[in-house]
PDB file of C-alpha atoms in Angstrom:
ATOM      1  CA  MET A  17      91.743  81.259 115.708  1.00  0.00           C
ATOM      2  CA  VAL A  18      95.320  80.932 115.309  1.00  0.00           C
ATOM      3  CA  ARG A  19      95.469  80.961 111.723  1.00  0.00           C
ATOM      4  CA  SER A  20      98.482  78.390 110.247  1.00  0.00           C
ATOM      5  CA  ILE A  21     101.345  80.156 108.028  1.00  0.00           C
ATOM      6  CA  VAL A  22     104.481  78.614 106.187  1.00  0.00           C
ATOM      7  CA  VAL A  23     107.412  80.110 107.953  1.00  0.00           C
ATOM      8  CA  THR A  24     110.113  81.729 105.454  1.00  0.00           C
ATOM      9  CA  SER A  25     110.987  84.604 107.839  1.00  0.00           C
ATOM     10  CA  VAL A  26     108.393  85.285 110.459  1.00  0.00           C
ATOM     11  CA  ILE A  27     107.804  88.642 109.716  1.00  0.00           C
ATOM     12  CA  ASP A  28     107.767  87.910 105.670  1.00  0.00           C
ATOM     13  CA  ALA A  29     105.015  85.514 106.166  1.00  0.00           C
ATOM     14  CA  VAL A  30     102.999  87.266 108.495  1.00  0.00           C
ATOM     15  CA  VAL A  31     102.809  90.129 106.051  1.00  0.00           C
ATOM     16  CA  ASP A  32     102.324  87.954 102.686  1.00  0.00           C
ATOM     17  CA  ASP A  33      99.529  86.700 104.810  1.00  0.00           C
ATOM     18  CA  LEU A  34      98.165  89.434 106.347  1.00  0.00           C
ATOM     19  CA  LYS A  35      98.283  91.351 102.431  1.00  0.00           C
ATOM     20  CA  SER A  36      96.483  88.072 101.227  1.00  0.00           C
ATOM     21  CA  GLN A  37      93.440  88.495 103.318  1.00  0.00           C
ATOM     22  CA  VAL A  38      93.475  92.136 102.105  1.00  0.00           C
ATOM     23  CA  LEU A  39      93.039  91.246  98.348  1.00  0.00           C
ATOM     24  CA  ALA A  40      90.541  88.663  98.823  1.00  0.00           C
ATOM     25  CA  ALA A  41      88.279  90.509 101.135  1.00  0.00           C
ATOM     26  CA  GLU A  42      88.789  88.959 104.478  1.00  0.00           C
ATOM     27  CA  LEU A  43      89.992  92.506 105.959  1.00  0.00           C
ATOM     28  CA  GLY A  44      88.396  94.988 104.213  1.00  0.00           C
ATOM     29  CA  PRO A  45      88.722  98.367 104.268  1.00  0.00           C
ATOM     30  CA  GLY A  46      89.158 100.805 107.283  1.00  0.00           C
ATOM     31  CA  THR A  47      89.814  97.175 109.827  1.00  0.00           C
ATOM     32  CA  ALA A  48      92.092  98.227 112.557  1.00  0.00           C
ATOM     33  CA  LEU A  49      95.467  95.919 113.146  1.00  0.00           C
ATOM     34  CA  THR A  50      96.910  96.635 116.581  1.00  0.00           C
ATOM     35  CA  GLU A  51      99.997  94.762 118.079  1.00  0.00           C
ATOM     36  CA  ALA A  52      98.061  92.998 119.852  1.00  0.00           C
ATOM     37  CA  ASP A  53      95.653  91.638 117.085  1.00  0.00           C
ATOM     38  CA  VAL A  54      98.314  90.489 115.008  1.00  0.00           C
ATOM     39  CA  ALA A  55     100.670  88.965 117.694  1.00  0.00           C
ATOM     40  CA  ALA A  56      97.426  86.838 118.626  1.00  0.00           C
ATOM     41  CA  ARG A  57      96.399  86.232 115.583  1.00  0.00           C
ATOM     42  CA  TYR A  58      99.834  84.566 114.664  1.00  0.00           C
ATOM     43  CA  ASP A  59     100.630  83.471 118.510  1.00  0.00           C
ATOM     44  CA  ILE A  60     103.876  85.130 117.267  1.00  0.00           C
ATOM     45  CA  ALA A  61     105.969  88.176 119.640  1.00  0.00           C
ATOM     46  CA  ARG A  62     104.545  91.646 120.028  1.00  0.00           C
ATOM     47  CA  SER A  63     107.765  93.131 118.810  1.00  0.00           C
ATOM     48  CA  THR A  64     107.251  91.162 115.950  1.00  0.00           C
ATOM     49  CA  ALA A  65     103.820  91.920 115.290  1.00  0.00           C
ATOM     50  CA  LYS A  66     105.051  95.827 115.332  1.00  0.00           C
ATOM     51  CA  ALA A  67     108.038  95.422 112.887  1.00  0.00           C
ATOM     52  CA  ALA A  68     104.996  93.550 110.372  1.00  0.00           C
ATOM     53  CA  ILE A  69     102.674  96.575 110.898  1.00  0.00           C
ATOM     54  CA  GLU A  70     105.600  98.154 110.386  1.00  0.00           C
ATOM     55  CA  ARG A  71     106.193  96.663 107.077  1.00  0.00           C
ATOM     56  CA  LEU A  72     102.360  96.704 105.990  1.00  0.00           C
ATOM     57  CA  VAL A  73     102.473 100.868 106.598  1.00  0.00           C
ATOM     58  CA  ALA A  74     105.204 100.929 104.426  1.00  0.00           C
ATOM     59  CA  GLU A  75     104.028  99.258 101.507  1.00  0.00           C
ATOM     60  CA  LYS A  76     100.104 100.900 102.106  1.00  0.00           C
ATOM     61  CA  VAL A  77      98.826  97.881 102.767  1.00  0.00           C
ATOM     62  CA  LEU A  78      97.583  99.466 105.908  1.00  0.00           C
ATOM     63  CA  VAL A  79      97.520 103.210 107.178  1.00  0.00           C
ATOM     64  CA  ARG A  80      98.195 105.259 110.505  1.00  0.00           C
ATOM     65  CA  LYS A  81      97.457 108.666 110.901  1.00  0.00           C
ATOM     66  CA  ASN A  82      98.556 111.070 113.734  1.00  0.00           C
ATOM     67  CA  HIS A  83     100.412 107.429 115.672  1.00  0.00           C
ATOM     68  CA  LYS A  84      96.584 105.707 115.816  1.00  0.00           C
ATOM     69  CA  THR A  85      95.887 102.643 114.851  1.00  0.00           C
ATOM     70  CA  ALA A  86      97.100 100.785 111.766  1.00  0.00           C
ATOM     71  CA  ARG A  87      93.980 100.413 109.378  1.00  0.00           C
ATOM     72  CA  VAL A  88      93.663  98.782 106.188  1.00  0.00           C
ATOM     73  CA  VAL A  89      93.672 101.234 103.687  1.00  0.00           C
ATOM     74  CA  GLN A  90      90.038 102.440 102.007  1.00  0.00           C
ATOM     75  CA  LEU A  91      90.373 103.513  98.493  1.00  0.00           C
ATOM     76  CA  GLY A  92      88.813 106.166  96.715  1.00  0.00           C
ATOM     77  CA  PRO A  93      87.978 107.028  93.576  1.00  0.00           C
ATOM     78  CA  ASP A  94      90.494 109.862  93.621  1.00  0.00           C
ATOM     79  CA  ASP A  95      93.047 107.314  94.449  1.00  0.00           C
ATOM     80  CA  VAL A  96      92.414 104.518  91.879  1.00  0.00           C
ATOM     81  CA  ARG A  97      92.890 107.732  88.861  1.00  0.00           C
ATOM     82  CA  ASP A  98      95.975 108.456  90.283  1.00  0.00           C
ATOM     83  CA  ILE A  99      97.576 105.017  90.821  1.00  0.00           C
ATOM     84  CA  TYR A 100      95.830 103.775  87.386  1.00  0.00           C
ATOM     85  CA  ARG A 101      97.611 107.384  85.315  1.00  0.00           C
ATOM     86  CA  THR A 102     100.988 106.873  87.154  1.00  0.00           C
ATOM     87  CA  ARG A 103     100.586 103.366  86.114  1.00  0.00           C
ATOM     88  CA  ALA A 104      99.894 104.875  82.151  1.00  0.00           C
ATOM     89  CA  TYR A 105     102.878 107.095  82.702  1.00  0.00           C
ATOM     90  CA  LEU A 106     105.683 104.406  83.704  1.00  0.00           C
ATOM     91  CA  GLU A 107     104.256 101.351  81.348  1.00  0.00           C
ATOM     92  CA  SER A 108     103.621 103.974  77.984  1.00  0.00           C
ATOM     93  CA  GLU A 109     107.448 104.609  78.045  1.00  0.00           C
ATOM     94  CA  VAL A 110     108.623 101.300  78.983  1.00  0.00           C
ATOM     95  CA  LEU A 111     106.098  99.781  76.068  1.00  0.00           C
ATOM     96  CA  ARG A 112     107.264 101.933  73.849  1.00  0.00           C
ATOM     97  CA  ARG A 113     110.856 101.260  74.602  1.00  0.00           C
ATOM     98  CA  LEU A 114     110.024  97.371  74.183  1.00  0.00           C
ATOM     99  CA  ALA A 115     108.460  98.248  70.856  1.00  0.00           C
ATOM    100  CA  GLU A 116     111.886  99.654  69.464  1.00  0.00           C
ATOM    101  CA  ARG A 117     113.345  95.873  70.166  1.00  0.00           C
ATOM    102  CA  ARG A 118     110.337  93.951  68.813  1.00  0.00           C
ATOM    103  CA  THR A 119     110.808  92.168  72.179  1.00  0.00           C
ATOM    104  CA  VAL A 120     107.939  90.804  74.057  1.00  0.00           C
ATOM    105  CA  PRO A 121     108.902  88.403  77.212  1.00  0.00           C
ATOM    106  CA  VAL A 122     107.955  84.720  77.258  1.00  0.00           C
ATOM    107  CA  GLU A 123     106.353  85.311  80.374  1.00  0.00           C
ATOM    108  CA  ALA A 124     103.698  88.302  79.422  1.00  0.00           C
ATOM    109  CA  ARG A 125     102.546  85.185  76.732  1.00  0.00           C
ATOM    110  CA  VAL A 126     102.246  82.403  79.619  1.00  0.00           C
ATOM    111  CA  ALA A 127     100.622  84.890  81.862  1.00  0.00           C
ATOM    112  CA  ASN A 128      97.672  86.020  79.144  1.00  0.00           C
ATOM    113  CA  ALA A 129      96.981  82.827  78.751  1.00  0.00           C
ATOM    114  CA  GLU A 130      96.894  81.680  82.182  1.00  0.00           C
ATOM    115  CA  ILE A 131      94.112  84.068  82.182  1.00  0.00           C
ATOM    116  CA  ASP A 132      92.231  82.786  78.816  1.00  0.00           C
ATOM    117  CA  ALA A 133      92.446  79.653  80.771  1.00  0.00           C
ATOM    118  CA  LEU A 134      91.196  80.512  84.383  1.00  0.00           C
ATOM    119  CA  TRP A 135      88.208  82.716  82.166  1.00  0.00           C
ATOM    120  CA  GLN A 136      87.114  79.102  80.063  1.00  0.00           C
ATOM    121  CA  GLN A 137      86.806  77.862  83.156  1.00  0.00           C
ATOM    122  CA  GLY A 138      84.829  80.695  84.100  1.00  0.00           C
ATOM    123  CA  GLU A 139      87.012  82.010  86.744  1.00  0.00           C
ATOM    124  CA  TRP A 140      87.249  85.915  87.443  1.00  0.00           C
ATOM    125  CA  ASP A 141      89.645  85.861  89.581  1.00  0.00           C
ATOM    126  CA  ILE A 142      92.346  86.333  87.333  1.00  0.00           C
ATOM    127  CA  VAL A 143      94.326  89.208  89.556  1.00  0.00           C
ATOM    128  CA  ASP A 144      98.625  87.466  89.601  1.00  0.00           C
ATOM    129  CA  PRO A 145      98.385  86.455  85.867  1.00  0.00           C
ATOM    130  CA  ASP A 146      96.846  90.221  84.980  1.00  0.00           C
ATOM    131  CA  MET A 147      99.752  91.699  87.265  1.00  0.00           C
ATOM    132  CA  ARG A 148     102.252  88.994  85.962  1.00  0.00           C
ATOM    133  CA  PHE A 149     101.372  89.831  82.481  1.00  0.00           C
ATOM    134  CA  HIS A 150     101.775  93.857  83.341  1.00  0.00           C
ATOM    135  CA  THR A 151     105.088  93.267  85.341  1.00  0.00           C
ATOM    136  CA  ALA A 152     106.853  90.840  83.288  1.00  0.00           C
ATOM    137  CA  LEU A 153     106.534  93.717  80.289  1.00  0.00           C
ATOM    138  CA  ILE A 154     108.320  96.137  82.807  1.00  0.00           C
ATOM    139  CA  ASP A 155     111.193  93.676  83.942  1.00  0.00           C
ATOM    140  CA  SER A 156     112.013  93.119  80.800  1.00  0.00           C
ATOM    141  CA  LEU A 157     113.501  96.431  79.910  1.00  0.00           C
ATOM    142  CA  GLY A 158     115.828  95.412  82.503  1.00  0.00           C
ATOM    143  CA  SER A 159     116.234  98.307  84.673  1.00  0.00           C
ATOM    144  CA  ALA A 160     116.169  97.515  88.422  1.00  0.00           C
ATOM    145  CA  ARG A 161     114.938 101.041  89.219  1.00  0.00           C
ATOM    146  CA  THR A 162     112.121 101.339  87.413  1.00  0.00           C
ATOM    147  CA  SER A 163     110.855  97.714  88.467  1.00  0.00           C
ATOM    148  CA  SER A 164     111.317  98.775  91.817  1.00  0.00           C
ATOM    149  CA  VAL A 165     109.701 101.795  91.520  1.00  0.00           C
ATOM    150  CA  TYR A 166     106.915  99.629  89.538  1.00  0.00           C
ATOM    151  CA  GLY A 167     107.370  97.655  92.289  1.00  0.00           C
ATOM    152  CA  SER A 168     106.399 100.347  95.005  1.00  0.00           C
ATOM    153  CA  LEU A 169     102.838 100.718  93.093  1.00  0.00           C
ATOM    154  CA  ALA A 170     102.167  96.997  93.261  1.00  0.00           C
ATOM    155  CA  PHE A 171     100.057  96.418  96.090  1.00  0.00           C
ATOM    156  CA  GLU A 172      97.663  99.244  95.424  1.00  0.00           C
ATOM    157  CA  VAL A 173      97.906  98.231  91.751  1.00  0.00           C
ATOM    158  CA  LYS A 174      96.636  93.735  92.643  1.00  0.00           C
ATOM    159  CA  LEU A 175      94.184  96.060  95.413  1.00  0.00           C
ATOM    160  CA  CYS A 176      92.220  97.999  92.396  1.00  0.00           C
ATOM    161  CA  MET A 177      92.597  94.905  90.489  1.00  0.00           C
ATOM    162  CA  ALA A 178      91.090  92.532  92.571  1.00  0.00           C
ATOM    163  CA  GLN A 179      87.907  94.926  93.587  1.00  0.00           C
ATOM    164  CA  LEU A 180      87.465  95.524  89.856  1.00  0.00           C
ATOM    165  CA  GLN A 181      87.414  91.952  88.935  1.00  0.00           C
ATOM    166  CA  GLY A 182      85.001  91.579  92.471  1.00  0.00           C
ATOM    167  CA  SER A 183      82.344  93.595  91.140  1.00  0.00           C
ATOM    168  CA  GLN A 184      82.688  91.984  87.822  1.00  0.00           C
ATOM    169  CA  ARG A 185      82.530  95.117  85.984  1.00  0.00           C
ATOM    170  CA  LEU A 186      84.998  94.479  83.043  1.00  0.00           C
ATOM    171  CA  SER A 187      84.794  91.186  81.113  1.00  0.00           C
ATOM    172  CA  PRO A 188      88.318  89.160  81.016  1.00  0.00           C
ATOM    173  CA  ASP A 189      88.026  88.468  77.557  1.00  0.00           C
ATOM    174  CA  ILE A 190      88.418  92.401  77.120  1.00  0.00           C
ATOM    175  CA  ILE A 191      91.513  91.843  79.313  1.00  0.00           C
ATOM    176  CA  ILE A 192      92.614  88.778  77.163  1.00  0.00           C
ATOM    177  CA  ALA A 193      92.030  90.471  73.645  1.00  0.00           C
ATOM    178  CA  GLU A 194      93.947  93.825  74.906  1.00  0.00           C
ATOM    179  CA  HIS A 195      96.672  92.190  76.594  1.00  0.00           C
ATOM    180  CA  ALA A 196      97.499  89.864  73.418  1.00  0.00           C
ATOM    181  CA  ARG A 197      97.530  92.845  70.573  1.00  0.00           C
ATOM    182  CA  LEU A 198      99.889  95.097  73.046  1.00  0.00           C
ATOM    183  CA  ALA A 199     101.948  91.948  72.751  1.00  0.00           C
ATOM    184  CA  ASP A 200     101.370  92.171  68.760  1.00  0.00           C
ATOM    185  CA  LEU A 201     101.974  95.485  68.619  1.00  0.00           C
ATOM    186  CA  ILE A 202     104.785  95.695  70.381  1.00  0.00           C
ATOM    187  CA  GLU A 203     106.376  92.505  67.893  1.00  0.00           C
ATOM    188  CA  ALA A 204     105.532  94.731  64.654  1.00  0.00           C
ATOM    189  CA  GLY A 205     107.749  98.075  66.324  1.00  0.00           C
ATOM    190  CA  ASP A 206     104.154  99.724  66.543  1.00  0.00           C
ATOM    191  CA  ALA A 207     105.083 102.143  69.395  1.00  0.00           C
ATOM    192  CA  THR A 208     102.444 104.686  68.927  1.00  0.00           C
ATOM    193  CA  GLY A 209      99.833 101.830  68.883  1.00  0.00           C
ATOM    194  CA  ALA A 210     101.074 100.412  72.010  1.00  0.00           C
ATOM    195  CA  ALA A 211     100.999 103.300  73.634  1.00  0.00           C
ATOM    196  CA  THR A 212      97.508 104.573  72.340  1.00  0.00           C
ATOM    197  CA  LEU A 213      96.222 101.012  73.607  1.00  0.00           C
ATOM    198  CA  LEU A 214      97.753 100.728  76.796  1.00  0.00           C
ATOM    199  CA  ASP A 215      95.786 104.002  77.426  1.00  0.00           C
ATOM    200  CA  GLU A 216      92.494 102.741  76.071  1.00  0.00           C
ATOM    201  CA  HIS A 217      93.697  99.499  78.375  1.00  0.00           C
ATOM    202  CA  LEU A 218      94.232 101.162  81.880  1.00  0.00           C
ATOM    203  CA  SER A 219      91.779 104.031  81.517  1.00  0.00           C
ATOM    204  CA  ARG A 220      88.629 102.200  80.781  1.00  0.00           C
ATOM    205  CA  ALA A 221      89.597 100.203  83.779  1.00  0.00           C
ATOM    206  CA  ARG A 222      90.752 103.571  85.675  1.00  0.00           C
ATOM    207  CA  GLU A 223      86.895 105.005  85.770  1.00  0.00           C
ATOM    208  CA  LEU A 224      84.998 101.375  86.008  1.00  0.00           C
ATOM    209  CA  LEU A 225      86.971 101.138  89.201  1.00  0.00           C
ATOM    210  CA  ALA A 226      86.114 104.771  89.964  1.00  0.00           C
ATOM    211  CA  GLY A 227      82.335 104.158  89.546  1.00  0.00           C
ATOM    212  CA  ALA A 228      82.425 101.037  91.797  1.00  0.00           C
ATOM    213  CA  LEU A 229      83.758 103.071  94.502  1.00  0.00           C
ATOM    214  CA  GLY A 230      81.326 105.982  94.474  1.00  0.00           C
ATOM    215  CA  GLY A 231      82.491 108.092  91.665  1.00  0.00           C
ATOM    216  CA  GLU A 232      81.344 109.425  88.587  1.00  0.00           C
ATOM    217  CA  PRO A 233      82.424 106.730  85.802  1.00  0.00           C
ATOM    218  CA  GLY A 234      84.207 109.083  82.691  1.00  0.00           C
ATOM    219  CA  PRO A 235      83.829 108.035  79.190  1.00  0.00           C
ATOM    220  CA  GLU A 236      86.379 105.593  78.407  1.00  0.00           C
ATOM    221  CA  ALA A 237      84.442 103.255  80.813  1.00  0.00           C
ATOM    222  CA  TYR A 238      82.333 102.534  78.214  1.00  0.00           C
ATOM    223  CA  ARG A 239      83.823 102.726  74.981  1.00  0.00           C
ATOM    224  CA  PRO A 240      84.140  99.519  72.744  1.00  0.00           C
ATOM    225  CA  SER A 241      87.465  97.458  72.438  1.00  0.00           C
ATOM    226  CA  SER A 242      89.876  98.042  69.754  1.00  0.00           C
ATOM    227  CA  ALA A 243      91.455  94.679  70.172  1.00  0.00           C
ATOM    228  CA  LEU A 244      87.835  92.942  70.204  1.00  0.00           C
ATOM    229  CA  SER A 245      87.354  94.813  66.710  1.00  0.00           C
ATOM    230  CA  ALA A 246      90.957  94.154  65.228  1.00  0.00           C
ATOM    231  CA  ALA A 247      90.079  90.569  66.235  1.00  0.00           C
ATOM    232  CA  HIS A 248      86.709  89.719  64.349  1.00  0.00           C
TER     233      HIS A 248
END
């Protein structure tokens, strides 16, 4: 079946479409993608398909070992923990800096309001606005290099989020409340409080996801949300 795409550049469009299929679990972990497969799927030249696959490998959407066929990445508990701890190291320092300025970007509040609106409709698929909340905080620091480093984790983080939300193990109520509380702590200039809540926020998701992928979840998975307690 030939899939239709909106062309910006052919390679960009193919890469974006394949990413969306991976995030939607239409292409499951371990699925093989050859140049011939991609060329036939989109009715494009083999050279274009090869370039798209190379981009996807570089962006960690696909993995290729020993020059064999590229396959959709399969994250395990150890991968998830490494990804989320890397996020925590970077985001924690950014939140501390933002708290010094008492600045929260409007985009972060808007993204959290979007999550709330989706959840009011009973929608669990909140990956995009969830990611936009965190990315808005990173970008508001105004450091192109920091944003670039965070961006290099973007697909793996989105894939983790999609897998966790797909399992419906973490209520968006908690995500919404913790995002709102993070923003309030930043605006209040409470750098330590913001960093502490971020650690709680990310470690809960990390351990729930590790458990969903076959690992033994740590105690952080079941820690009650301090943000929900503060709201009552």
